[in-house]
CSV table of C-alpha atoms in Angstrom, one decimal:
chain,number,residue,atom,x,y,z
A,1,MET,CA,88.0,109.4,63.7
A,2,GLN,CA,89.2,109.0,67.3
A,3,THR,CA,91.3,106.0,68.3
A,4,ILE,CA,90.5,104.8,71.8
A,5,THR,CA,92.0,102.5,74.5
A,6,ILE,CA,89.5,101.2,77.0
A,7,LEU,CA,91.1,100.2,80.3
A,8,GLY,CA,88.8,97.8,82.1
A,9,SER,CA,86.6,97.0,79.2
A,10,THR,CA,84.8,94.1,80.9
A,11,GLY,CA,83.5,96.2,83.7
A,12,SER,CA,80.3,98.2,83.7
A,13,ILE,CA,81.9,101.4,82.4
A,14,GLY,CA,83.9,99.5,79.8
A,15,CYS,CA,80.8,97.6,78.5
A,16,ASN,CA,78.8,100.9,78.3
A,17,THR,CA,81.7,102.6,76.5
A,18,LEU,CA,81.7,99.9,73.9
A,19,ASP,CA,78.0,100.2,73.5
A,20,VAL,CA,78.3,104.0,72.8
A,21,VAL,CA,81.2,103.5,70.5
A,22,SER,CA,79.3,100.8,68.5
A,23,ARG,CA,76.7,103.4,67.7
A,24,HIS,CA,79.2,105.7,66.0
A,25,PRO,CA,81.5,103.5,63.8
A,26,ASP,CA,82.3,106.6,61.7
A,27,LYS,CA,83.7,108.5,64.8
A,28,TYR,CA,85.5,106.0,67.0
A,29,ARG,CA,88.0,103.1,66.4
A,30,VAL,CA,89.1,100.9,69.3
A,31,PHE,CA,92.8,100.5,69.6
A,32,ALA,CA,93.0,98.3,72.7
A,33,ILE,CA,90.7,96.7,75.3
A,34,THR,CA,91.9,95.3,78.6
A,35,GLY,CA,90.5,93.0,81.2
A,36,ASN,CA,91.6,90.8,84.1
A,37,SER,CA,89.4,87.8,85.0
A,38,GLN,CA,86.4,87.9,82.7
A,39,LEU,CA,88.2,86.4,79.7
A,40,ASP,CA,85.1,85.0,77.9
A,41,LEU,CA,83.6,88.5,77.9
A,42,LEU,CA,86.9,90.1,76.9
A,43,VAL,CA,87.3,87.8,73.9
A,44,GLN,CA,83.6,88.4,72.9
A,45,GLN,CA,84.3,92.1,73.0
A,46,ALA,CA,87.3,91.7,70.8
A,47,ARG,CA,85.2,89.9,68.3
A,48,GLN,CA,82.7,92.7,68.2
A,49,CYS,CA,85.0,95.8,68.2
A,50,ALA,CA,88.1,94.3,66.4
A,51,PRO,CA,90.8,96.1,68.5
A,52,ARG,CA,94.5,96.0,67.5
A,53,TYR,CA,95.5,94.8,71.0
A,54,VAL,CA,93.9,92.8,73.7
A,55,VAL,CA,95.5,93.1,77.1
A,56,VAL,CA,95.1,90.7,80.1
A,57,ALA,CA,96.3,92.3,83.3
A,58,ASP,CA,97.0,89.0,85.1
A,59,GLU,CA,100.0,87.3,83.4
A,60,GLN,CA,99.0,83.9,84.7
A,61,ARG,CA,95.9,84.1,82.5
A,62,TYR,CA,97.8,84.6,79.3
A,63,ASN,CA,97.6,81.0,78.0
A,64,GLN,CA,93.9,80.7,78.8
A,65,ALA,CA,93.2,84.0,77.0
A,66,ARG,CA,95.3,83.0,74.0
A,67,ALA,CA,93.5,79.7,73.6
A,68,LEU,CA,90.1,81.5,73.8
A,69,MET,CA,91.2,84.0,71.1
A,70,GLN,CA,92.5,81.2,68.8
A,71,GLU,CA,89.1,79.3,69.2
A,72,GLN,CA,87.2,82.5,68.2
A,73,GLY,CA,89.6,83.4,65.4
A,74,ILE,CA,90.5,86.8,67.0
A,75,GLU,CA,93.4,88.4,65.1
A,76,ALA,CA,94.2,91.1,67.6
A,77,GLU,CA,97.6,90.8,69.3
A,78,LEU,CA,97.5,89.5,72.9
A,79,LEU,CA,99.6,91.3,75.5
A,80,CYS,CA,99.7,90.8,79.3
A,81,GLY,CA,100.9,92.4,82.5
A,82,ALA,CA,101.2,95.9,84.0
A,83,GLN,CA,103.6,97.3,81.5
A,84,ALA,CA,101.3,96.3,78.6
A,85,LEU,CA,98.5,98.3,80.2
A,86,GLU,CA,100.7,101.3,80.3
A,87,ASP,CA,101.9,100.8,76.7
A,88,VAL,CA,98.4,100.7,75.2
A,89,SER,CA,97.5,103.8,77.3
A,90,SER,CA,100.4,105.9,76.0
A,91,ALA,CA,100.8,104.6,72.4
A,92,PRO,CA,101.2,107.4,69.8
A,93,GLU,CA,98.2,106.1,67.8
A,94,VAL,CA,95.9,106.6,70.8
A,95,ASP,CA,93.8,109.8,71.0
A,96,ALA,CA,91.7,109.0,74.1
A,97,VAL,CA,91.8,106.6,77.0
A,98,MET,CA,88.8,105.5,79.0
A,99,ALA,CA,90.2,104.9,82.4
A,100,ALA,CA,87.8,102.4,83.9
A,101,ILE,CA,89.9,99.9,85.9
A,102,VAL,CA,88.4,99.8,89.4
A,103,GLY,CA,90.7,100.6,92.3
A,104,ALA,CA,94.4,101.3,92.8
A,105,ALA,CA,95.2,99.0,89.9
A,106,GLY,CA,94.1,101.7,87.5
A,107,LEU,CA,96.6,104.3,88.8
A,108,MET,CA,99.7,103.5,86.8
A,109,PRO,CA,98.1,102.9,83.3
A,110,THR,CA,96.0,106.1,83.8
A,111,MET,CA,99.1,108.0,84.8
A,112,ALA,CA,100.8,106.7,81.7
A,113,ALA,CA,98.0,108.2,79.6
A,114,VAL,CA,98.3,111.5,81.4
A,115,LYS,CA,102.1,111.6,80.9
A,116,ALA,CA,101.6,110.9,77.2
A,117,GLY,CA,99.2,114.0,77.0
A,118,LYS,CA,96.1,112.0,76.1
A,119,ARG,CA,92.5,112.9,76.5
A,120,VAL,CA,91.7,110.9,79.6
A,121,LEU,CA,88.1,110.0,80.3
A,122,LEU,CA,88.4,109.5,84.0
A,123,ALA,CA,86.1,106.8,85.5
A,124,ASN,CA,88.7,105.5,88.0
A,125,LYS,CA,88.2,107.9,90.9
A,126,GLU,CA,90.9,106.1,92.9
A,127,ALA,CA,93.6,107.5,90.7
A,128,LEU,CA,92.8,111.0,91.9
A,129,VAL,CA,92.0,109.9,95.5
A,130,MET,CA,95.5,108.2,95.7
A,131,SER,CA,97.6,110.8,93.8
A,132,GLY,CA,95.6,114.1,94.1
A,133,ASP,CA,97.6,117.1,93.2
A,134,LEU,CA,100.4,115.1,91.5
A,135,PHE,CA,97.9,113.7,89.0
A,136,ILE,CA,96.5,117.1,88.2
A,137,ASP,CA,99.9,118.8,88.0
A,138,THR,CA,101.2,116.1,85.7
A,139,ALA,CA,98.2,116.5,83.4
A,140,ARG,CA,98.9,120.2,83.2
A,141,GLN,CA,102.6,119.8,82.5
A,142,CYS,CA,102.0,117.1,79.9
A,143,GLY,CA,99.1,118.8,78.1
A,144,ALA,CA,96.6,116.0,79.0
A,145,THR,CA,92.9,116.7,79.0
A,146,ILE,CA,91.0,115.2,82.0
A,147,LEU,CA,87.2,114.7,81.4
A,148,PRO,CA,85.3,113.3,84.4
A,149,ILE,CA,83.0,110.3,83.6
A,150,ASP,CA,81.6,109.6,87.1
A,151,SER,CA,78.0,110.8,86.7
A,152,GLU,CA,78.3,113.3,89.5
A,153,HIS,CA,81.6,115.0,88.4
A,154,ASN,CA,80.4,114.9,84.8
A,155,ALA,CA,77.2,116.7,85.9
A,156,ILE,CA,79.2,119.4,87.7
A,157,PHE,CA,81.5,119.8,84.7
A,158,GLN,CA,78.5,120.3,82.5
A,159,CYS,CA,77.1,123.0,84.9
A,160,LEU,CA,80.3,125.0,85.2
A,161,PRO,CA,80.7,128.2,83.1
A,162,THR,CA,83.0,128.1,80.1
A,163,ASN,CA,85.4,130.5,81.8
A,164,PHE,CA,85.8,128.4,84.9
A,165,GLU,CA,89.1,129.0,86.6
A,166,TYR,CA,90.5,125.9,88.3
A,167,GLY,CA,90.7,126.4,92.1
A,168,ASN,CA,88.9,129.7,92.1
A,169,LEU,CA,85.1,129.2,92.4
A,170,ALA,CA,84.5,132.8,93.4
A,171,ALA,CA,86.0,134.1,90.2
A,172,SER,CA,83.3,132.2,88.3
A,173,GLY,CA,80.5,133.3,90.6
A,174,ILE,CA,80.2,129.9,92.2
A,175,GLN,CA,79.3,129.6,95.8
A,176,HIS,CA,79.0,125.8,96.3
A,177,LEU,CA,79.2,122.4,94.5
A,178,LEU,CA,76.4,120.0,95.4
A,179,LEU,CA,77.3,116.4,95.1
A,180,THR,CA,74.2,114.1,95.0
A,181,GLY,CA,74.0,110.5,96.1
A,182,SER,CA,71.1,108.0,96.2
A,183,GLY,CA,71.9,106.8,99.6
A,184,GLY,CA,72.2,103.2,98.4
A,185,PRO,CA,70.0,100.2,99.3
A,186,PHE,CA,70.0,100.8,103.1
A,187,ARG,CA,68.9,104.5,103.2
A,188,GLN,CA,65.8,103.5,105.2
A,189,ARG,CA,66.9,100.3,106.8
A,190,GLU,CA,66.9,100.1,110.6
A,191,LEU,CA,70.4,100.9,112.0
A,192,ALA,CA,70.0,98.1,114.5
A,193,THR,CA,69.9,95.6,111.7
A,194,PHE,CA,73.1,96.7,109.9
A,195,ASN,CA,75.1,93.9,111.4
A,196,ASP,CA,72.9,91.4,109.5
A,197,ILE,CA,73.4,92.9,106.1
A,198,THR,CA,74.5,90.2,103.7
A,199,VAL,CA,76.9,90.4,100.7
A,200,ALA,CA,73.9,89.8,98.3
A,201,GLN,CA,71.9,92.7,99.9
A,202,ALA,CA,74.9,95.1,99.7
A,203,CYS,CA,75.6,94.2,96.0
A,204,SER,CA,72.0,95.2,95.0
A,205,HIS,CA,71.8,98.9,94.1
A,206,PRO,CA,68.3,100.4,93.6
A,207,ASN,CA,69.2,102.6,90.7
A,208,TRP,CA,72.6,101.9,89.1
A,209,ASP,CA,74.1,98.8,87.5
A,210,MET,CA,77.7,98.6,88.7
A,211,GLY,CA,80.4,96.1,89.7
A,212,ARG,CA,80.4,94.5,93.1
A,213,LYS,CA,83.1,96.6,94.7
A,214,ILE,CA,81.5,99.9,93.6
A,215,THR,CA,78.1,98.7,94.6
A,216,VAL,CA,79.3,97.9,98.2
A,217,ASP,CA,81.0,101.3,98.3
A,218,SER,CA,77.6,102.8,97.3
A,219,ALA,CA,75.9,101.0,100.1
A,220,THR,CA,78.4,102.3,102.7
A,221,MET,CA,78.5,105.7,100.8
A,222,MET,CA,82.3,105.3,100.7
A,223,ASN,CA,81.8,105.8,96.9
A,224,LYS,CA,80.4,109.2,97.6
A,225,GLY,CA,83.2,109.9,100.0
A,226,LEU,CA,85.8,109.0,97.3
A,227,GLU,CA,83.8,111.2,94.9
A,228,PHE,CA,84.0,114.0,97.4
A,229,ILE,CA,87.8,113.7,97.4
A,230,GLU,CA,87.9,113.5,93.7
A,231,ALA,CA,85.7,116.6,93.2
A,232,CYS,CA,88.1,118.6,95.4
A,233,ARG,CA,91.0,117.5,93.2
A,234,LEU,CA,89.2,117.9,89.8
A,235,PHE,CA,87.9,121.4,90.4
A,236,GLY,CA,90.5,122.7,92.9
A,237,THR,CA,88.0,123.3,95.7
A,238,ARG,CA,88.3,123.2,99.5
A,239,ALA,CA,86.3,120.6,101.4
A,240,ASP,CA,83.9,123.2,102.8
A,241,GLN,CA,82.9,124.3,99.3
A,242,ILE,CA,81.2,120.9,98.6
A,243,THR,CA,78.1,119.5,100.1
A,244,VAL,CA,76.8,116.0,99.8
A,245,VAL,CA,73.0,115.8,99.3
A,246,LEU,CA,70.9,112.6,99.4
A,247,HIS,CA,68.7,112.3,96.3
A,248,PRO,CA,67.1,108.8,96.2
A,249,GLN,CA,65.8,109.1,92.6
A,250,SER,CA,69.2,109.6,91.0
A,251,THR,CA,67.6,111.9,88.5
A,252,ILE,CA,69.6,115.0,89.3
A,253,HIS,CA,73.3,113.9,89.1
A,254,SER,CA,74.8,117.0,90.8
A,255,MET,CA,74.4,120.7,90.9
A,256,VAL,CA,76.4,124.0,90.9
A,257,GLN,CA,75.1,126.8,93.2
A,258,TYR,CA,76.0,130.3,92.1
A,259,THR,CA,76.4,133.5,94.1
A,260,ASP,CA,73.3,135.1,92.5
A,261,GLY,CA,71.1,132.4,93.9
A,262,SER,CA,70.9,130.3,90.7
A,263,VAL,CA,71.4,126.6,90.9
A,264,LEU,CA,72.3,124.7,87.7
A,265,ALA,CA,71.5,121.0,87.7
A,266,GLN,CA,72.3,118.2,85.2
A,267,MET,CA,69.4,115.7,84.9
A,268,GLY,CA,68.8,112.4,83.2
A,269,HIS,CA,68.1,108.7,83.6
A,270,PRO,CA,70.7,106.9,85.8
A,271,ASP,CA,72.5,105.5,82.8
A,272,MET,CA,76.3,105.8,82.5
A,273,ARG,CA,76.1,106.0,78.8
A,274,THR,CA,75.2,109.7,79.1
A,275,PRO,CA,78.4,110.8,80.7
A,276,ILE,CA,80.4,108.4,78.6
A,277,ALA,CA,79.0,109.9,75.4
A,278,TYR,CA,79.6,113.4,76.7
A,279,GLY,CA,83.3,112.6,77.4
A,280,LEU,CA,83.8,110.9,74.1
A,281,ALA,CA,82.4,113.7,72.0
A,282,TYR,CA,83.2,116.8,74.1
A,283,PRO,CA,82.6,119.6,73.3
A,284,GLU,CA,80.0,118.1,70.9
A,285,ARG,CA,77.0,115.9,71.7
A,286,ILE,CA,76.2,112.4,70.3
A,287,ASP,CA,73.5,109.9,70.7
A,288,ALA,CA,74.2,107.7,73.8
A,289,GLY,CA,71.3,105.3,73.3
A,290,VAL,CA,69.6,106.8,76.4
A,291,ALA,CA,65.9,107.9,76.3
A,292,PRO,CA,65.2,111.4,77.4
A,293,LEU,CA,63.4,112.1,80.6
A,294,ASN,CA,59.6,112.2,80.4
A,295,PHE,CA,58.7,115.0,82.8
A,296,ALA,CA,55.0,114.1,82.6
A,297,THR,CA,55.8,110.8,84.4
A,298,LEU,CA,58.7,111.8,86.5
A,299,ALA,CA,58.6,110.8,90.1
A,300,ASP,CA,58.8,113.3,92.9
A,301,LEU,CA,62.4,114.6,93.5
A,302,THR,CA,63.4,114.5,97.2
A,303,PHE,CA,66.5,115.6,99.0
A,304,ASP,CA,68.0,115.0,102.5
A,305,THR,CA,71.2,115.2,104.5
A,306,PRO,CA,73.2,112.0,104.9
A,307,CYS,CA,73.2,110.7,108.5
A,308,ARG,CA,76.6,110.2,110.1
A,309,GLU,CA,75.6,107.1,112.0
A,310,ARG,CA,74.2,105.5,108.8
A,311,TYR,CA,77.1,106.5,106.6
A,312,PRO,CA,80.3,106.7,108.7
A,313,ASN,CA,82.5,106.0,105.7
A,314,LEU,CA,81.3,109.1,104.0
A,315,TYR,CA,82.3,111.4,106.8
A,316,LEU,CA,85.6,109.5,107.3
A,317,ALA,CA,86.4,110.3,103.6
A,318,ILE,CA,85.6,113.9,104.1
A,319,GLU,CA,87.8,114.1,107.2
A,320,ALA,CA,90.6,112.3,105.3
A,321,CYS,CA,90.3,114.9,102.5
A,322,GLN,CA,90.8,117.7,105.0
A,323,GLU,CA,93.7,115.8,106.6
A,324,GLY,CA,95.7,115.5,103.3
A,325,GLN,CA,97.1,113.2,100.7
A,326,TRP,CA,98.5,110.6,103.1
A,327,ALA,CA,95.1,110.1,104.6
A,328,THR,CA,93.2,109.8,101.3
A,329,THR,CA,95.8,107.4,99.8
A,330,SER,CA,95.6,105.3,103.0
A,331,LEU,CA,91.8,105.4,103.2
A,332,ASN,CA,91.4,104.2,99.6
A,333,ALA,CA,93.9,101.3,100.2
A,334,ALA,CA,92.2,100.3,103.5
A,335,ASN,CA,88.7,100.4,101.9
A,336,GLU,CA,89.8,98.1,99.1
A,337,ILE,CA,91.1,95.5,101.5
A,338,ALA,CA,88.0,95.9,103.8
A,339,VAL,CA,85.5,95.6,100.9
A,340,GLU,CA,87.2,92.5,99.5
A,341,ALA,CA,87.2,90.9,103.0
A,342,PHE,CA,83.5,91.6,103.2
A,343,LEU,CA,82.8,90.2,99.8
A,344,GLN,CA,84.7,87.1,100.9
A,345,GLU,CA,82.5,87.0,104.1
A,346,GLN,CA,85.5,87.4,106.3
A,347,ILE,CA,84.1,90.5,108.0
A,348,GLY,CA,80.6,92.0,108.5
A,349,PHE,CA,79.2,95.0,106.7
A,350,CYS,CA,79.7,97.4,109.7
A,351,ASP,CA,83.3,96.1,110.0
A,352,ILE,CA,84.2,97.9,106.7
A,353,ALA,CA,84.0,101.3,108.4
A,354,ARG,CA,85.8,100.0,111.5
A,355,VAL,CA,88.7,98.7,109.4
A,356,ASN,CA,89.0,102.0,107.6
A,357,GLN,CA,88.9,104.1,110.7
A,358,GLU,CA,91.3,101.9,112.7
A,359,THR,CA,93.8,101.8,109.8
A,360,LEU,CA,93.9,105.6,109.7
A,361,ASN,CA,94.2,105.8,113.4
A,362,LYS,CA,97.2,103.5,113.5
A,363,LEU,CA,99.1,105.2,110.6
A,364,GLU,CA,101.4,108.1,111.2
A,365,PRO,CA,100.9,111.2,109.0
A,366,MET,CA,103.7,111.6,106.5
A,367,PRO,CA,104.5,113.6,103.3
A,368,VAL,CA,103.2,112.0,100.2
A,369,CYS,CA,104.4,114.0,97.2
A,370,SER,CA,105.9,111.6,94.6
A,371,LEU,CA,104.5,108.6,92.9
A,372,GLN,CA,106.9,106.4,94.7
A,373,GLN,CA,105.7,107.8,98.1
A,374,ILE,CA,102.1,107.3,97.0
A,375,LEU,CA,102.7,103.6,96.1
A,376,GLU,CA,104.6,103.1,99.4
A,377,GLN,CA,101.8,104.6,101.5
A,378,ASP,CA,99.3,102.5,99.6
A,379,ARG,CA,101.3,99.4,100.5
A,380,VAL,CA,101.7,100.3,104.1
A,381,ALA,CA,98.0,101.0,104.5
A,382,ARG,CA,97.0,97.7,102.9
A,383,GLU,CA,99.3,95.8,105.3
A,384,MET,CA,97.8,97.7,108.3
A,385,ALA,CA,94.2,97.1,107.1
A,386,THR,CA,95.0,93.4,106.7
A,387,SER,CA,96.4,93.4,110.2
A,388,VAL,CA,93.3,95.1,111.5
A,389,ILE,CA,91.0,92.5,109.8
A,390,ARG,CA,93.0,89.7,111.4
A,391,GLY,CA,92.4,91.3,114.8
A,392,LEU,CA,88.6,91.5,114.1
A,393,SER,CA,88.4,87.8,113.2
């Protein structure tokens, strides 16, 4: 029986995690669930999975959450605030932590789980993008196990040999990692019409069911850019050892190319329950509630190279990865500010890339080695991005 904390239980990953857990009541027990604004859903989840703790990130929502829990007769203890998130991530009773809080807000509780030596199911790519080597080094020092949950990184992880040596692809006979991406909803849209893209259009993904921020990132392919950075950190690779490949069907989730000419690919329906179940049960396999592929009816599998003009954010992320930690931390911060401004209809779709690029251009490179320096760089980049947006409007 594993005891699990689910950070960001009301998001897409969190909901899918609870679905998989509910299928195996003999294997998993929920210690804590956390949310921010979707309090009705959070309380509904508490009624279904009976956690010991419910955590609301926003302290101003505590009274509202308490009233809802009392109405529903929820017996779990209600906690709130940033420290509570860290506490339920590092509690001695917890075996595994699903890190699914979107954005920079997930860094500190995820790092708390790492420092406590937990098995961390990492769905929060921003934690690695922001903190990079510090995150990986801390995991090694504290005996934490990091299992990637993003479908692409999970696919690569499944295709790696059992003797894979971190940071040394050649020793495992690996030539290249191939990171696939659907290309989002605007893969074939006329570039001349990109300024007319609406929030509703950008929030509609052809294959995956995700939250609004991640769906917009998928439309700009910043999501793939962040995944590129994350893959470099997770597997210890150089930027030139990873290639992004457009694969509109989202059937092959990523691949590993070996020096003997072999290519291993992980395939499946575009359903996050598959990598979630793999992370929960690793190294075993459990039912995820996902139907197997029917190869008799499978559509054609096509591949392409992403166009720089169509996806400037992707190439900006790759360049930031080559530049170093200050750049990836800053890019993640700027992008969060830019996407939120787009969702609030303060800037246009194409302005997201402009804000990100101009923010990096205006910032001075500096060493980012400690957690304090990372958080300071994040703050400075957010302020710069906000200033850039004011200039645009």
